[in-house]
Short mmCIF file of C-alpha atoms and ligand atoms in Angstrom, two decimals:
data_model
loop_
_atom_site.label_atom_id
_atom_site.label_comp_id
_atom_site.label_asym_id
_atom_site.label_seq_id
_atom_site.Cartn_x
_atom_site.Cartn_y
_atom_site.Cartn_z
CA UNK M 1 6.15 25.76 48.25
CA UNK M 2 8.16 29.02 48.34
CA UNK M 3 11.34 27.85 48.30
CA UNK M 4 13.79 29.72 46.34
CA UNK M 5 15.43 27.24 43.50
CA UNK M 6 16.49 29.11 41.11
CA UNK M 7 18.49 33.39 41.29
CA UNK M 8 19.04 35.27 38.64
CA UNK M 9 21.07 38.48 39.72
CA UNK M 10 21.30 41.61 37.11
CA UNK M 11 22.32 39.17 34.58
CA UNK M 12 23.33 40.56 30.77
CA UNK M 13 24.37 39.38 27.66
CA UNK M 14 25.68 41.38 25.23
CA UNK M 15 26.80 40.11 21.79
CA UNK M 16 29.84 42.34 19.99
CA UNK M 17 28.91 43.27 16.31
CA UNK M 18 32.00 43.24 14.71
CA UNK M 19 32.74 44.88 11.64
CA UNK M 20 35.11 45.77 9.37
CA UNK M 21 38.10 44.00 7.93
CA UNK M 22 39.69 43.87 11.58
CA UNK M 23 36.54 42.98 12.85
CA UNK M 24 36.80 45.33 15.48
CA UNK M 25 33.66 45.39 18.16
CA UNK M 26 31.57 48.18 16.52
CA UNK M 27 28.76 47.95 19.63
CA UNK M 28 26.71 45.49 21.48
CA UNK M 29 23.49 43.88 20.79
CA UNK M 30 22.24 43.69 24.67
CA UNK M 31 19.74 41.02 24.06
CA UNK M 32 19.68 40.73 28.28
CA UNK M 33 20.58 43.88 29.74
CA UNK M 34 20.21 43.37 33.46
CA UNK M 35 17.39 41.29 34.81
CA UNK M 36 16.56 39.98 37.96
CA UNK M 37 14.25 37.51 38.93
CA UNK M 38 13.78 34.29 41.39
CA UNK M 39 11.98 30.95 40.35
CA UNK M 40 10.39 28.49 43.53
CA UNK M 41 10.86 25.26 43.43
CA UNK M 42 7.43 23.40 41.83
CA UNK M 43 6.29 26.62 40.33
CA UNK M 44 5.79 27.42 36.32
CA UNK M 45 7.39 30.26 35.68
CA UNK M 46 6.37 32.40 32.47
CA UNK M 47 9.05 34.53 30.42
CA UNK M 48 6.99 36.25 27.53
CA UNK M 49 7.88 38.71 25.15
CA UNK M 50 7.49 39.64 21.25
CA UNK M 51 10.56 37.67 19.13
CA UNK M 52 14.04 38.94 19.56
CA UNK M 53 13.23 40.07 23.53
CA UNK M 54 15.65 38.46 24.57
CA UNK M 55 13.77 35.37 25.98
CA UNK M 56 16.05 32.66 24.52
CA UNK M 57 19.72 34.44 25.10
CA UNK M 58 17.80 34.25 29.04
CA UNK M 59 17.47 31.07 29.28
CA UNK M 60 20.40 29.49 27.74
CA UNK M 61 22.69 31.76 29.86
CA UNK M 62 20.96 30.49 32.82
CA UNK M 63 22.00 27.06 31.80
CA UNK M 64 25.34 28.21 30.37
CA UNK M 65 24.66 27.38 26.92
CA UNK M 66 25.84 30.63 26.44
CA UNK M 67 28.08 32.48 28.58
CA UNK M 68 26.28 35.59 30.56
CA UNK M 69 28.20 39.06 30.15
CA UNK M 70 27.22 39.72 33.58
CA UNK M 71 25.51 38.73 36.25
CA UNK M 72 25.28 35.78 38.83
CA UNK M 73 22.86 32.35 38.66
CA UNK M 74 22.41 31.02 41.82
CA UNK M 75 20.72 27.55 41.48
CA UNK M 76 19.75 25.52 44.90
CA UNK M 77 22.08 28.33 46.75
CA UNK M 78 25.38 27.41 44.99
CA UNK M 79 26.62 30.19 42.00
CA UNK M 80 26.81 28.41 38.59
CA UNK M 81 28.01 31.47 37.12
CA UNK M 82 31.82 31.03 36.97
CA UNK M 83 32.14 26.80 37.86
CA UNK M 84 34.65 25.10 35.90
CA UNK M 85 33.19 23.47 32.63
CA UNK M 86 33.32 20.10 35.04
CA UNK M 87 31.45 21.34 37.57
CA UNK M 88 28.73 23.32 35.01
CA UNK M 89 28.84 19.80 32.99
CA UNK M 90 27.73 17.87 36.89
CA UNK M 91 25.19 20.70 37.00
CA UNK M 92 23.45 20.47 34.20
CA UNK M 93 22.08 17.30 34.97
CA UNK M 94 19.61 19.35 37.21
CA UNK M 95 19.21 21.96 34.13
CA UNK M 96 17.51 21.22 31.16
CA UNK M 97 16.22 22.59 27.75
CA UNK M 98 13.07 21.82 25.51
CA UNK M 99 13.95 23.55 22.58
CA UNK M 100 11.48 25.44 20.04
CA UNK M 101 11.84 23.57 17.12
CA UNK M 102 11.94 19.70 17.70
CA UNK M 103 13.04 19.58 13.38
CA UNK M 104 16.82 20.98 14.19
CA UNK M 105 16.88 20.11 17.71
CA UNK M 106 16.81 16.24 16.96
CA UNK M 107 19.66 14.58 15.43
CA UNK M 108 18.40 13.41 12.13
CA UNK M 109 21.04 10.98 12.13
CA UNK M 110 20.32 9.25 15.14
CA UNK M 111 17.96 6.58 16.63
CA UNK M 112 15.57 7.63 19.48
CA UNK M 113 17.10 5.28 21.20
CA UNK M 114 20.47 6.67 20.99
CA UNK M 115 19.32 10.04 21.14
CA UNK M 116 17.72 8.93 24.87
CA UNK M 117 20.85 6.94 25.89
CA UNK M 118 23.33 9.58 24.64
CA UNK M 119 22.73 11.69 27.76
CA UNK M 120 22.88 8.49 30.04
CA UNK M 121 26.53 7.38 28.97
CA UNK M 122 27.75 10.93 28.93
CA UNK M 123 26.56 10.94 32.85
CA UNK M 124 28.21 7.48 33.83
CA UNK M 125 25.20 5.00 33.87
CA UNK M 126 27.24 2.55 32.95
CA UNK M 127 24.64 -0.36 33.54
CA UNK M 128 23.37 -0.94 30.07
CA UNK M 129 20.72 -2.68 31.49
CA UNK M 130 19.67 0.25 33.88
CA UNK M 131 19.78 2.63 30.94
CA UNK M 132 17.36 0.48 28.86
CA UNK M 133 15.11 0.26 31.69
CA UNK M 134 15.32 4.42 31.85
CA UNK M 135 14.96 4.64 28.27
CA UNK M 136 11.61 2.77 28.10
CA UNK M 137 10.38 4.15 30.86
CA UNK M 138 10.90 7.89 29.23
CA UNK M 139 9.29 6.61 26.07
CA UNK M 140 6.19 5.68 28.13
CA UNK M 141 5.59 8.67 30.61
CA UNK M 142 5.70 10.91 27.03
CA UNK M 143 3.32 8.69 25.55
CA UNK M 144 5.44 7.22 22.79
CA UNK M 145 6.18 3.64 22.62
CA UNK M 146 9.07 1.33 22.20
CA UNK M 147 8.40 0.45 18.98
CA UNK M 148 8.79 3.98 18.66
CA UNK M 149 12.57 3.61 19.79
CA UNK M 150 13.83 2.00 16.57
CA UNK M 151 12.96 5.33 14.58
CA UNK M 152 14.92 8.22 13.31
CA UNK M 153 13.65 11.84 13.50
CA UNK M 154 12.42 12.17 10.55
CA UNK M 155 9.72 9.46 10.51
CA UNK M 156 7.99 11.38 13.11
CA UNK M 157 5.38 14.87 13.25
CA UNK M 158 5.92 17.71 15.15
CA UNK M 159 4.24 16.43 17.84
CA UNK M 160 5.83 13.65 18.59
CA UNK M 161 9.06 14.93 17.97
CA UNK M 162 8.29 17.45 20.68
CA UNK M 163 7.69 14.50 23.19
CA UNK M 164 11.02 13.09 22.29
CA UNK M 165 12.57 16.28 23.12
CA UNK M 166 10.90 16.59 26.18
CA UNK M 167 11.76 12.71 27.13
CA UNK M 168 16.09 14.08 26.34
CA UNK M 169 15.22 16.52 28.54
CA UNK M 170 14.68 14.12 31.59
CA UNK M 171 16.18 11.49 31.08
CA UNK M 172 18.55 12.58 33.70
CA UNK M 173 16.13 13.22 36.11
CA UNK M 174 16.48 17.39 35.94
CA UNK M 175 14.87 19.59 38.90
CA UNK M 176 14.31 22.42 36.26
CA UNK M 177 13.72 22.46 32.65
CA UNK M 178 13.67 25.67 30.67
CA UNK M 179 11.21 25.13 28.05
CA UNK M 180 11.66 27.78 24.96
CA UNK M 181 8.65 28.00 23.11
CA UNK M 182 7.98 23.83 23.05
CA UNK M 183 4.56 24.52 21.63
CA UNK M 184 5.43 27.53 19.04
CA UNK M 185 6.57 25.16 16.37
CA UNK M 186 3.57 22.94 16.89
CA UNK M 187 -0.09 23.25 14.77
CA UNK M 188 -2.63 24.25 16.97
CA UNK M 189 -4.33 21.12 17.77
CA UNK M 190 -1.43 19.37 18.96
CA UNK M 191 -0.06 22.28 21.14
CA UNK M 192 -2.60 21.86 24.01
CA UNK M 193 -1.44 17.86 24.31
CA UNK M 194 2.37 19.25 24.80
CA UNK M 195 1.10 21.41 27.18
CA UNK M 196 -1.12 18.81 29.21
CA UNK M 197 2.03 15.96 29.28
CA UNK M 198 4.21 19.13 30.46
CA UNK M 199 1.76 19.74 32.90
CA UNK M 200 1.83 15.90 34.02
CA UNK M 201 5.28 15.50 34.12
CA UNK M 202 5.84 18.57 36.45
CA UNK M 203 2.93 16.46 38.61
CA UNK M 204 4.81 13.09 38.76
CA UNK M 205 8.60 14.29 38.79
CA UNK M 206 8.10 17.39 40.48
CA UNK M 207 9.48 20.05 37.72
CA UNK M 208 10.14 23.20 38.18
CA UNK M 209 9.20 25.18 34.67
CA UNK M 210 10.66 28.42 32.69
CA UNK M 211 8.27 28.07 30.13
CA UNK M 212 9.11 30.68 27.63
CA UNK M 213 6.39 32.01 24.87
CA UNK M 214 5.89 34.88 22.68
CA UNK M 215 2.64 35.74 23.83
CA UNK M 216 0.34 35.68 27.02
CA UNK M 217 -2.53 33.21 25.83
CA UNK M 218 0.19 30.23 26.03
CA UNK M 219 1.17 30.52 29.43
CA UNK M 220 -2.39 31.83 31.01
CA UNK M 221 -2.79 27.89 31.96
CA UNK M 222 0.39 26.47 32.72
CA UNK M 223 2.02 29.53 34.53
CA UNK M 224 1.76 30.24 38.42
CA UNK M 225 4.03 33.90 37.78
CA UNK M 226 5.00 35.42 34.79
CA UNK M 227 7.56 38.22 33.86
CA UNK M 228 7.35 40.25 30.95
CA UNK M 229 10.27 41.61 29.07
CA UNK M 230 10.85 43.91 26.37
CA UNK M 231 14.19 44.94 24.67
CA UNK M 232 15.99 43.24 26.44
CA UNK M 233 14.24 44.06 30.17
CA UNK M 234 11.99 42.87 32.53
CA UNK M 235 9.04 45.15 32.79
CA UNK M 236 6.54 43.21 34.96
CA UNK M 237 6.55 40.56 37.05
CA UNK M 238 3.39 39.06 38.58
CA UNK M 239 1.17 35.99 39.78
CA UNK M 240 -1.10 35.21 36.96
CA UNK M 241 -4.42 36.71 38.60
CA UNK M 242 -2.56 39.93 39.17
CA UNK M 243 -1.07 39.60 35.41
CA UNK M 244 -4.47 39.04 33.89
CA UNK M 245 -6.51 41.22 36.02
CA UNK M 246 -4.90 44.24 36.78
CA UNK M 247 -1.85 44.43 34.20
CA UNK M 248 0.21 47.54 35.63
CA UNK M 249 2.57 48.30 32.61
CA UNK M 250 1.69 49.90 29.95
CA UNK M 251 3.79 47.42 27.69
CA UNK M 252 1.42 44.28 29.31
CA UNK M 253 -1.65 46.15 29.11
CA UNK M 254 -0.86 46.26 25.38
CA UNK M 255 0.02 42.40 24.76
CA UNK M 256 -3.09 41.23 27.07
CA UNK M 257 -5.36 43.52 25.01
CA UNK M 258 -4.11 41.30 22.02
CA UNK M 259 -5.23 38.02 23.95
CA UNK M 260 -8.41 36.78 22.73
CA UNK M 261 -11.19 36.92 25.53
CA UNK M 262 -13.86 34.23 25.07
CA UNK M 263 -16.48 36.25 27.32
CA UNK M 264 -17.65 39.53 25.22
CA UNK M 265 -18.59 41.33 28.94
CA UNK M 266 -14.75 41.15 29.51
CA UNK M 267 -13.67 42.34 26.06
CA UNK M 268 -10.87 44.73 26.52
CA UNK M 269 -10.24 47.60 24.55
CA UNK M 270 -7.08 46.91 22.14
CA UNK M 271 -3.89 49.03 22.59
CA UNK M 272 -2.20 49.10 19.01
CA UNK M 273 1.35 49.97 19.63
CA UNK M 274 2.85 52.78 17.33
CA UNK M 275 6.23 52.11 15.75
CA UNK M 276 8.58 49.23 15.53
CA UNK M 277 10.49 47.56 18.58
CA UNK M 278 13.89 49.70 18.62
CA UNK M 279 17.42 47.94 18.09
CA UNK M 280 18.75 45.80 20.70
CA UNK M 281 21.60 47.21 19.33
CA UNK M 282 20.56 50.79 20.50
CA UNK M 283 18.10 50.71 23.17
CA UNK M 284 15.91 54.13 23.82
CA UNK M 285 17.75 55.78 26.94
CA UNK M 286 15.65 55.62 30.02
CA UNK M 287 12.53 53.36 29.79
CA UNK M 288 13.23 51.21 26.43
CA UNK M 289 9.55 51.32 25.83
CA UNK M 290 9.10 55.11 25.82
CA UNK M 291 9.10 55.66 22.22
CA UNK M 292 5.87 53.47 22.02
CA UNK M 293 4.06 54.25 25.18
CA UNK M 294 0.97 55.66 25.11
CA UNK M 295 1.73 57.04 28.78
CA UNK M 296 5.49 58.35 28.19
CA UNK M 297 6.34 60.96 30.49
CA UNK M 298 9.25 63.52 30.55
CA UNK M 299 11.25 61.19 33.15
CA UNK M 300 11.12 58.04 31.22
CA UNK M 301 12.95 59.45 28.37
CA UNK M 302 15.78 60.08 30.99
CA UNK M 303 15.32 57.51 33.57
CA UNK M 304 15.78 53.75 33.66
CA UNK M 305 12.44 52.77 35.72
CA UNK M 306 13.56 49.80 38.35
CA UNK M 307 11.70 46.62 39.02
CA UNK M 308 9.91 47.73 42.36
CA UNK M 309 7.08 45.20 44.08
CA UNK M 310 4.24 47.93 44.22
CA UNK M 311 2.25 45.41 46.76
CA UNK M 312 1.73 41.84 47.37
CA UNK M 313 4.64 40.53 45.36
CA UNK M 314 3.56 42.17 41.79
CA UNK M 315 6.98 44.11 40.66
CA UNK M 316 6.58 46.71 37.53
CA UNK M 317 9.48 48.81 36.22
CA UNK M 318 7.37 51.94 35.21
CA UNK M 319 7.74 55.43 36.29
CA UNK M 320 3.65 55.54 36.70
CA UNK M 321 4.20 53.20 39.66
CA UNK M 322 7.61 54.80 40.93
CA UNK M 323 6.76 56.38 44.65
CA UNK M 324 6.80 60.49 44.04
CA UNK M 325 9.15 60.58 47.64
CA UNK M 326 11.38 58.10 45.76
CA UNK M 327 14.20 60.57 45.25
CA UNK M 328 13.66 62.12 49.14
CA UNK M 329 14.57 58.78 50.98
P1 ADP A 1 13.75 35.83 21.65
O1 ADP A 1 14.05 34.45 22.10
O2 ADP A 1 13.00 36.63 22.67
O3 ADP A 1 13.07 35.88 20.34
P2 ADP A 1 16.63 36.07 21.44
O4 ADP A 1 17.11 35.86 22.85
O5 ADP A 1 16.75 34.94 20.52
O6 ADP A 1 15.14 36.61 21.48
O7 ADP A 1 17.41 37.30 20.81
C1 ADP A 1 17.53 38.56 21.44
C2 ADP A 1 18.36 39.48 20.58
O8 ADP A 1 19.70 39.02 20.55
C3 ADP A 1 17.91 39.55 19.13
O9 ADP A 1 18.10 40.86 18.67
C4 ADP A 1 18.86 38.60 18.44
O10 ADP A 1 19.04 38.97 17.09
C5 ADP A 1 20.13 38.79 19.23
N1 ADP A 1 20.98 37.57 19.23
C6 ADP A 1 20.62 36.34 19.69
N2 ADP A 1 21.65 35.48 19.57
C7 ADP A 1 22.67 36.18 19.03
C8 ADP A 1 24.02 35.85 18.66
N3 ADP A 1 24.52 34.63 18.85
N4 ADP A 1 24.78 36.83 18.13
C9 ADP A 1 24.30 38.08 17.95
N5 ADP A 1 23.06 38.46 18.29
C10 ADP A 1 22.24 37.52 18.82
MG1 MG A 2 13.52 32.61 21.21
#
């Protein structure tokens, strides 16, 4: 099950911040600022970060929800980056989102049913009959009900809500769905059920998963690999054993020693970060995270660290794990 299904090439997004009465471009807010990754087809793949990482402005470029700045997205071999708004509309029926918050992500003003069905006209099933059929199938595999069909947003929880999102998000029968944060929103009790029906659906329909959160107890379960990014960057990228057990940057070791470890023999020491995350706006030249790392070294002040697999597939973009002969070859 390594096929590749989804590239992501040095992809960036930069928003202008205009100003002025003109409103002339006074800078960038690089919210991506060149990452690279690949996703396999049936895998989970984890995007984690602290809020305003850039996690979001990632996925909905890769779907074109946004445009990318830069950068290519190369989805079942073909380049999305750049097809006609036709083309990207065909597309996107293999592409879909689960947002964050199922409260503004639902029409308030529409039926489930419609909300379902909306997706199906827009893609030419024009068998009403066939749609129905789709429509209470979807209803079922989320564990809703058709009763349920008849209702408007607002006469459901969170929870349920969520599952209606999630049931939009197939009804076209997607290949990958970028969930951002589905369980964030969500009390506690109910997130582990949105997790489980994710975790079923990828079983039955054979998903393939971003599943983006904002920290690494979430997507310890669900996730087969998981990158890390911070300002904007991709620091690590790993399997979840090599995540978990040997976390290589400094920036990971940090979050995971804010994960809560049931077993007291396994307690980790906690890293408390000094300062506050820096501007997107004006990123720290050289390794964004110098100005909190405990391990900050001359070169990383001056030096953008690449993504480089230090063995067995685990890639970290940190000058502690940059070869010393690295400038020789
Ligand atoms: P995350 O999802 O990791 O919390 P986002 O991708 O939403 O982060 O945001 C990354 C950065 O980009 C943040 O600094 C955010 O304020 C900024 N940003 C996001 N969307 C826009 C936008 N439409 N215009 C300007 N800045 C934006
Ligand atoms: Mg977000």
């Amino acid at each position: 099950m390594s096929e590749t299904l989804l590239e992501v090439q040095h992809l960036k997004k930069y928003f202008p911040i205009r100003k002025g009465l003109w409103n002339k471009t006074r800078g960038y807010v690089k919210a991506v600022d060149d990452i690279s990754f690949s996703v396999r087809r049936g895998e989970t793949f984890g995007l984690v970060g602290e809020s305003g990482c850039g996690k979001s402005t990632t996925g909905r470029s890769i779907l074109r929800l946004i445009e990318p700045s830069e950068g290519k997205v190369i989805f079942e071999g073909r380049e999305i980056t750049g097809l006609p708004d036709e083309a990207m509309r065909k597309q996107r029926r293999d592409m879909q989102i689960v947002f964050q918050d199922p409260f503004s992500s639902l029409d308030p003003r529409h039926s489930v049913q419609r909300i379902l069905e909306e997706p199906l006209i827009v893609h030419g099933i024009k068998s009403r009959k066939e749609r129905q059929q789709r429509i209470e199938k979807l209803i079922d595999v989320v564990g809703l009900t058709r009763t349920h069909l008849h209702r408007y947003p607002h006469q459901f929880s969170g929870g349920q809500r969520q599952r209606i999102g999630i049931a939009r998000a197939l009804t076209l029968q997607p290949k990958l769905i970028v969930a951002d944060e589905p369980v964030s929103a969500l009390d506690v009790s109910i997130q582990s059920q949105v997790i489980n029906l994710l975790q079923d659906l990828q079983n039955e329909f054979r998903l393939t998963y971003i599943f983006i959160a904002h920290d690494l107890s979430v997507v310890k379960h669900i996730c087969d690999r998981v990158a890390v990014m911070y300002l904007g960057r991709i620091v690590e990228i790993a399997n979840k054993h090599q995540l978990y057990d040997m976390p290589q940057h400094p920036y990971t070791q940090a979050l995971l020693s804010a994960v809560p470890e049931p077993d007291p023999d396994l307690k980790r020491q906690r890293i408390i970060l000094q300062g506050e995350v820096p501007s997107p706006a004006n990123a720290p030249v050289g390794c964004a995270f110098h100005t909190r790392c405990p391990k900050a070294m001359q070169v990383c002040t001056e030096v953008r660290p690449q993504l480089l697999d230090t063995g067995g597939g685990h890639m970290t973009a940190c000058h502690l794990y940059t070869p010393a002969s690295s400038g020789m070859e």
